[in-house]
CSV table of C-alpha atoms in Angstrom, one decimal:
chain,number,residue,atom,x,y,z
A,1,MET,CA,25.4,31.0,-23.4
A,2,SER,CA,22.4,31.2,-25.7
A,3,GLU,CA,18.9,31.8,-24.4
A,4,PRO,CA,16.9,28.6,-23.9
A,5,THR,CA,14.3,28.0,-26.6
A,6,LEU,CA,10.9,29.0,-25.6
A,7,ILE,CA,7.9,26.9,-26.5
A,8,GLU,CA,4.3,28.0,-26.5
A,9,LEU,CA,1.4,26.0,-25.2
A,10,THR,CA,-2.1,26.6,-23.9
A,11,ILE,CA,-3.0,25.7,-20.3
A,12,ASP,CA,-6.7,26.1,-19.3
A,13,GLY,CA,-7.2,28.5,-22.2
A,14,SER,CA,-4.3,30.8,-21.5
A,15,LYS,CA,-1.3,30.9,-23.7
A,16,VAL,CA,2.0,30.4,-21.9
A,17,SER,CA,5.6,30.2,-23.0
A,18,VAL,CA,8.2,28.1,-21.1
A,19,PRO,CA,11.7,26.9,-21.8
A,20,ALA,CA,11.9,23.7,-23.8
A,21,GLY,CA,12.1,20.7,-21.5
A,22,THR,CA,9.8,22.1,-18.8
A,23,SER,CA,7.2,19.7,-17.5
A,24,VAL,CA,3.6,20.5,-17.9
A,25,PHE,CA,3.4,20.6,-14.1
A,26,ASP,CA,6.1,23.3,-13.8
A,27,ALA,CA,4.8,25.2,-16.8
A,28,ALA,CA,1.4,25.5,-15.1
A,29,ARG,CA,2.9,26.5,-11.8
A,30,MET,CA,5.1,29.1,-13.3
A,31,ASN,CA,2.0,30.6,-14.7
A,32,GLY,CA,-0.1,30.6,-11.6
A,33,ILE,CA,-2.0,27.4,-12.2
A,34,SER,CA,-1.5,24.9,-9.4
A,35,ILE,CA,-2.0,21.2,-10.1
A,36,PRO,CA,-2.5,19.1,-7.1
A,37,THR,CA,-0.1,16.2,-6.5
A,38,LEU,CA,0.9,13.7,-3.8
A,39,CYS,CA,4.1,12.0,-5.0
A,40,HIS,CA,5.8,14.9,-6.7
A,41,GLN,CA,7.8,16.9,-4.2
A,42,GLN,CA,9.9,19.9,-4.9
A,43,ASN,CA,13.6,19.2,-5.7
A,44,GLU,CA,12.8,15.6,-6.3
A,45,VAL,CA,12.9,13.8,-9.6
A,46,PRO,CA,9.3,13.3,-10.7
A,47,VAL,CA,8.1,9.6,-10.8
A,48,GLY,CA,4.6,10.0,-12.0
A,49,VAL,CA,3.0,7.3,-9.9
A,50,CYS,CA,0.3,8.9,-7.7
A,51,ARG,CA,-1.6,10.1,-10.8
A,52,VAL,CA,-3.1,13.0,-8.8
A,53,CYS,CA,-1.5,15.5,-11.2
A,54,VAL,CA,-3.1,14.0,-14.4
A,55,VAL,CA,-4.2,16.5,-17.0
A,56,ASP,CA,-6.1,16.2,-20.2
A,57,VAL,CA,-3.8,16.7,-23.2
A,58,GLY,CA,-6.3,15.5,-25.7
A,59,ALA,CA,-5.0,12.0,-25.8
A,60,ARG,CA,-6.9,8.7,-25.2
A,61,VAL,CA,-5.8,8.7,-21.6
A,62,PHE,CA,-4.8,11.5,-19.2
A,63,ALA,CA,-1.1,12.3,-18.8
A,64,ALA,CA,0.8,12.7,-15.5
A,65,SER,CA,1.8,16.4,-15.7
A,66,CYS,CA,4.9,16.0,-13.5
A,67,VAL,CA,6.6,13.7,-16.1
A,68,ARG,CA,5.1,15.0,-19.3
A,69,PRO,CA,7.3,17.5,-21.0
A,70,ALA,CA,5.5,20.6,-22.4
A,71,GLU,CA,5.3,20.5,-26.2
A,72,SER,CA,4.8,23.3,-28.6
A,73,GLY,CA,1.2,23.9,-29.4
A,74,MET,CA,0.0,21.5,-26.7
A,75,VAL,CA,-3.6,22.2,-25.3
A,76,VAL,CA,-3.8,21.3,-21.7
A,77,THR,CA,-6.9,21.2,-19.5
A,78,THR,CA,-6.3,20.7,-15.8
A,79,VAL,CA,-9.9,20.7,-14.7
A,80,ARG,CA,-12.5,18.7,-16.5
A,81,LYS,CA,-16.1,18.4,-15.6
A,82,GLN,CA,-17.0,14.7,-15.9
B,1,MET,CA,-8.9,-14.3,-39.2
B,2,GLY,CA,-12.5,-13.7,-40.1
B,3,THR,CA,-13.7,-17.0,-38.7
B,4,PRO,CA,-17.0,-16.6,-36.9
B,5,ILE,CA,-16.5,-17.2,-33.2
B,6,SER,CA,-19.4,-19.7,-33.2
B,7,GLU,CA,-17.5,-21.8,-35.8
B,8,LEU,CA,-14.3,-21.6,-33.7
B,9,ILE,CA,-16.2,-22.8,-30.6
B,10,PHE,CA,-18.5,-25.4,-32.1
B,11,HIS,CA,-16.4,-26.7,-35.0
B,12,TYR,CA,-12.7,-26.3,-34.3
B,13,ALA,CA,-12.8,-26.5,-30.5
B,14,GLY,CA,-15.3,-29.4,-30.4
B,15,GLY,CA,-18.2,-27.4,-28.9
B,16,LEU,CA,-19.8,-27.5,-25.5
B,17,GLU,CA,-20.5,-30.5,-23.4
B,18,PRO,CA,-23.7,-32.4,-24.4
B,19,GLY,CA,-26.9,-30.7,-23.2
B,20,ARG,CA,-25.2,-27.4,-22.4
B,21,THR,CA,-25.9,-24.0,-24.1
B,22,LEU,CA,-23.5,-21.2,-24.8
B,23,LYS,CA,-24.1,-18.3,-22.5
B,24,ALA,CA,-21.2,-15.9,-23.1
B,25,PHE,CA,-17.7,-15.7,-24.5
B,26,ALA,CA,-14.8,-13.4,-24.1
B,27,PRO,CA,-13.0,-13.1,-27.5
B,28,SER,CA,-9.7,-12.0,-26.0
B,29,GLY,CA,-9.6,-13.3,-22.5
B,30,PRO,CA,-11.2,-11.2,-19.7
B,31,SER,CA,-9.7,-7.9,-21.0
B,32,SER,CA,-12.1,-7.9,-24.0
B,33,GLY,CA,-15.2,-8.1,-21.8
B,34,PHE,CA,-17.8,-10.8,-22.1
B,35,LEU,CA,-20.2,-10.9,-25.0
B,36,PRO,CA,-23.5,-12.7,-25.0
B,37,ALA,CA,-24.2,-15.9,-27.0
B,38,SER,CA,-26.4,-13.9,-29.4
B,39,MET,CA,-23.3,-12.2,-30.7
B,40,ALA,CA,-21.4,-15.4,-31.3
B,41,ASP,CA,-21.5,-15.0,-35.1
B,42,VAL,CA,-19.1,-12.0,-34.9
B,43,PRO,CA,-16.1,-12.7,-37.1
B,44,LEU,CA,-12.7,-13.0,-35.4
B,45,ASP,CA,-11.0,-9.9,-36.7
B,46,PHE,CA,-9.9,-6.6,-35.4
B,47,LYS,CA,-12.6,-4.4,-37.0
B,48,SER,CA,-15.6,-6.6,-36.4
B,49,LEU,CA,-14.7,-7.1,-32.7
B,50,ALA,CA,-14.1,-3.4,-32.2
B,51,ALA,CA,-17.5,-2.7,-33.8
B,52,ALA,CA,-19.0,-5.2,-31.3
B,53,GLY,CA,-17.6,-3.2,-28.5
B,54,SER,CA,-14.9,-5.8,-27.8
B,55,MET,CA,-11.4,-6.3,-29.0
B,56,MET,CA,-9.0,-8.9,-30.3
B,57,GLY,CA,-5.6,-9.3,-28.7
B,58,SER,CA,-4.4,-11.9,-26.3
B,59,GLY,CA,-5.2,-15.0,-28.3
B,60,ALA,CA,-7.2,-16.4,-25.4
B,61,LEU,CA,-10.9,-17.3,-25.7
B,62,ILE,CA,-13.1,-17.7,-22.7
B,63,VAL,CA,-16.3,-19.7,-23.3
B,64,CYS,CA,-19.1,-19.9,-20.7
B,65,ASP,CA,-22.0,-22.3,-20.8
B,66,ASP,CA,-25.2,-22.0,-18.8
B,67,ARG,CA,-23.5,-23.1,-15.6
B,68,ALA,CA,-21.4,-19.9,-15.4
B,69,CYS,CA,-22.5,-16.9,-13.3
B,70,MET,CA,-21.5,-13.8,-15.2
B,71,LEU,CA,-21.0,-11.8,-12.0
B,72,ASP,CA,-18.7,-14.5,-10.7
B,73,MET,CA,-16.8,-14.4,-14.0
B,74,ALA,CA,-16.4,-10.6,-13.7
B,75,LEU,CA,-15.2,-11.0,-10.1
B,76,ASN,CA,-12.8,-13.7,-11.2
B,77,ALA,CA,-11.4,-11.4,-13.9
B,78,VAL,CA,-11.0,-8.4,-11.6
B,79,ARG,CA,-9.3,-10.6,-9.0
B,80,PHE,CA,-6.9,-11.7,-11.8
B,81,PHE,CA,-6.1,-8.1,-12.6
B,82,ARG,CA,-5.6,-7.2,-9.0
B,83,ASN,CA,-3.2,-10.1,-8.5
B,84,GLU,CA,-1.3,-9.1,-11.7
B,85,SER,CA,-1.2,-5.4,-10.9
B,86,CYS,CA,2.5,-4.4,-10.4
B,87,GLY,CA,1.5,-1.7,-7.8
B,88,LYS,CA,3.4,1.2,-9.4
B,89,CYS,CA,0.5,3.5,-9.9
B,90,VAL,CA,-2.3,4.2,-7.5
B,91,PRO,CA,-5.4,3.9,-9.7
B,92,CYS,CA,-4.6,0.4,-10.7
B,93,ARG,CA,-3.2,-0.8,-7.3
B,94,VAL,CA,-6.0,0.6,-5.2
B,95,GLY,CA,-8.7,0.6,-7.9
B,96,THR,CA,-8.5,-3.1,-8.7
B,97,GLN,CA,-8.6,-4.0,-5.0
B,98,LYS,CA,-11.6,-1.7,-4.4
B,99,MET,CA,-13.3,-3.2,-7.4
B,100,ALA,CA,-12.7,-6.7,-6.2
B,101,ASP,CA,-14.1,-5.8,-2.8
B,102,MET,CA,-17.2,-4.3,-4.3
B,103,LEU,CA,-17.8,-7.3,-6.6
B,104,THR,CA,-17.2,-9.7,-3.8
B,105,SER,CA,-20.0,-8.1,-1.8
B,106,TRP,CA,-22.3,-8.1,-4.9
B,107,THR,CA,-21.9,-11.8,-5.2
B,108,LYS,CA,-23.0,-12.0,-1.6
B,109,GLY,CA,-26.1,-10.0,-2.3
B,110,VAL,CA,-24.9,-6.8,-0.7
B,111,ARG,CA,-24.7,-3.6,-2.7
B,112,SER,CA,-25.0,-0.1,-1.3
B,113,ALA,CA,-27.2,2.5,-3.0
B,114,SER,CA,-24.2,4.5,-4.2
B,115,ASP,CA,-22.2,1.5,-5.6
B,116,HIS,CA,-23.2,2.0,-9.2
B,117,ILE,CA,-22.1,5.7,-9.1
B,118,LEU,CA,-18.8,4.6,-7.4
B,119,MET,CA,-18.3,1.8,-10.0
B,120,ASN,CA,-18.8,4.3,-12.9
B,121,GLU,CA,-16.4,6.8,-11.3
B,122,LEU,CA,-13.8,4.2,-10.4
B,123,SER,CA,-13.9,2.6,-13.9
B,124,GLU,CA,-13.6,6.0,-15.6
B,125,ALA,CA,-10.7,7.0,-13.3
B,126,MET,CA,-8.9,3.7,-13.9
B,127,LYS,CA,-9.4,3.9,-17.6
B,128,LEU,CA,-8.1,7.5,-17.9
B,129,THR,CA,-5.3,7.6,-15.3
B,130,SER,CA,-3.6,4.2,-15.1
B,131,ILE,CA,-0.1,4.1,-16.5
B,132,CYS,CA,-0.4,0.9,-18.5
B,133,GLY,CA,-3.0,-1.2,-20.2
B,134,LEU,CA,-3.6,-3.5,-17.3
B,135,GLY,CA,-5.3,-0.8,-15.1
B,136,GLN,CA,-6.9,0.8,-18.1
B,137,ILE,CA,-8.6,-2.5,-19.1
B,138,ALA,CA,-9.4,-3.9,-15.6
B,139,PRO,CA,-12.9,-2.3,-15.5
B,140,ALA,CA,-13.9,-4.0,-18.9
B,141,PRO,CA,-15.2,-7.3,-17.6
B,142,ILE,CA,-17.7,-5.9,-15.1
B,143,ALA,CA,-18.7,-3.2,-17.6
B,144,SER,CA,-19.6,-5.8,-20.2
B,145,VAL,CA,-21.4,-7.9,-17.6
B,146,LEU,CA,-23.5,-4.9,-16.4
B,147,LYS,CA,-24.2,-4.1,-20.1
B,148,TYR,CA,-25.2,-7.6,-21.3
B,149,PHE,CA,-26.3,-9.5,-18.2
B,150,PRO,CA,-27.9,-6.8,-15.9
B,151,ASP,CA,-30.7,-9.2,-14.9
B,152,GLU,CA,-28.2,-11.7,-13.5
B,153,VAL,CA,-26.5,-9.0,-11.4
B,154,GLU,CA,-29.9,-7.7,-10.2
B,155,ALA,CA,-30.9,-11.2,-9.2
B,156,HIS,CA,-28.0,-11.4,-6.7
B,157,ILE,CA,-28.9,-8.1,-5.1
B,158,ALA,CA,-32.7,-8.1,-5.3
B,159,ARG,CA,-33.5,-11.7,-4.6
B,160,ARG,CA,-30.1,-13.0,-3.3
B,161,GLU,CA,-30.3,-15.5,-6.1
B,162,CYS,CA,-27.6,-16.7,-8.4
B,163,LEU,CA,-29.3,-17.8,-11.7
B,164,ALA,CA,-26.4,-20.2,-12.4
B,165,GLY,CA,-26.3,-21.5,-8.9
B,166,VAL,CA,-22.6,-20.5,-8.4
B,167,CYS,CA,-22.7,-17.8,-5.7
B,168,PHE,CA,-24.2,-18.2,-2.2
B,169,ALA,CA,-23.1,-21.8,-2.0
B,170,GLY,CA,-19.4,-22.0,-1.3
B,171,SER,CA,-16.8,-22.1,-4.0
B,172,PRO,CA,-17.9,-21.9,-7.6
B,173,VAL,CA,-18.0,-25.0,-9.7
B,174,ILE,CA,-15.7,-24.1,-12.6
B,175,ALA,CA,-16.3,-27.3,-14.7
B,176,GLY,CA,-17.2,-26.2,-18.2
B,177,VAL,CA,-15.7,-22.8,-17.9
B,178,ALA,CA,-12.6,-23.1,-20.0
């Protein structure tokens, strides 16, 4: 068994590393940042429909963090002042 | 491509009924938003329409003459989006219904003081968090009407008056609204 590849991303300004394939939601939670959600329950397959867990990943629209896999070099903002 | 929209309406499509004036048009169906008649010379291509704050896409063209109430047109468009919403994601399913409710009361002359803040927040939320293009584009018609025809909206609220005579009198007359 080889160690899972770690990828680095930035969540709310702090650099975190998580195994490849981790969702942004889990990556944040593993590092003490809790993202609110309604439809995503523990041990359930995420479906990404309630859109409460959306985060800003610098794209045109927000991404549902429960279904978006973390990418290397991603810059995620979970709270944005509108 | 590149044909001015006025040429498309007046030359290729045969123009308006006699005695009627062009009021507004939506170059790509309701999702592009409504542009005022003064912008009818915009060429029908992607860049020009994007520069005009609209877009090209569905191949539909909505033309409104002076008998159309723009608030009613926006309500009609948001009702269409509500009816077409698949219901998978919350912002679109609930947002389009909320927006339709809000616009329905506006056409009846009722608007609460916080409605414009709510409308802005709701539009922004739908644009940013809906899964697909339907929810992201549903706020476009009313946004364009508020931008280009604010007096018409205000007349409904302030004076309970529909400048086109569509609202406040039963069902709208849709003759002439292609």
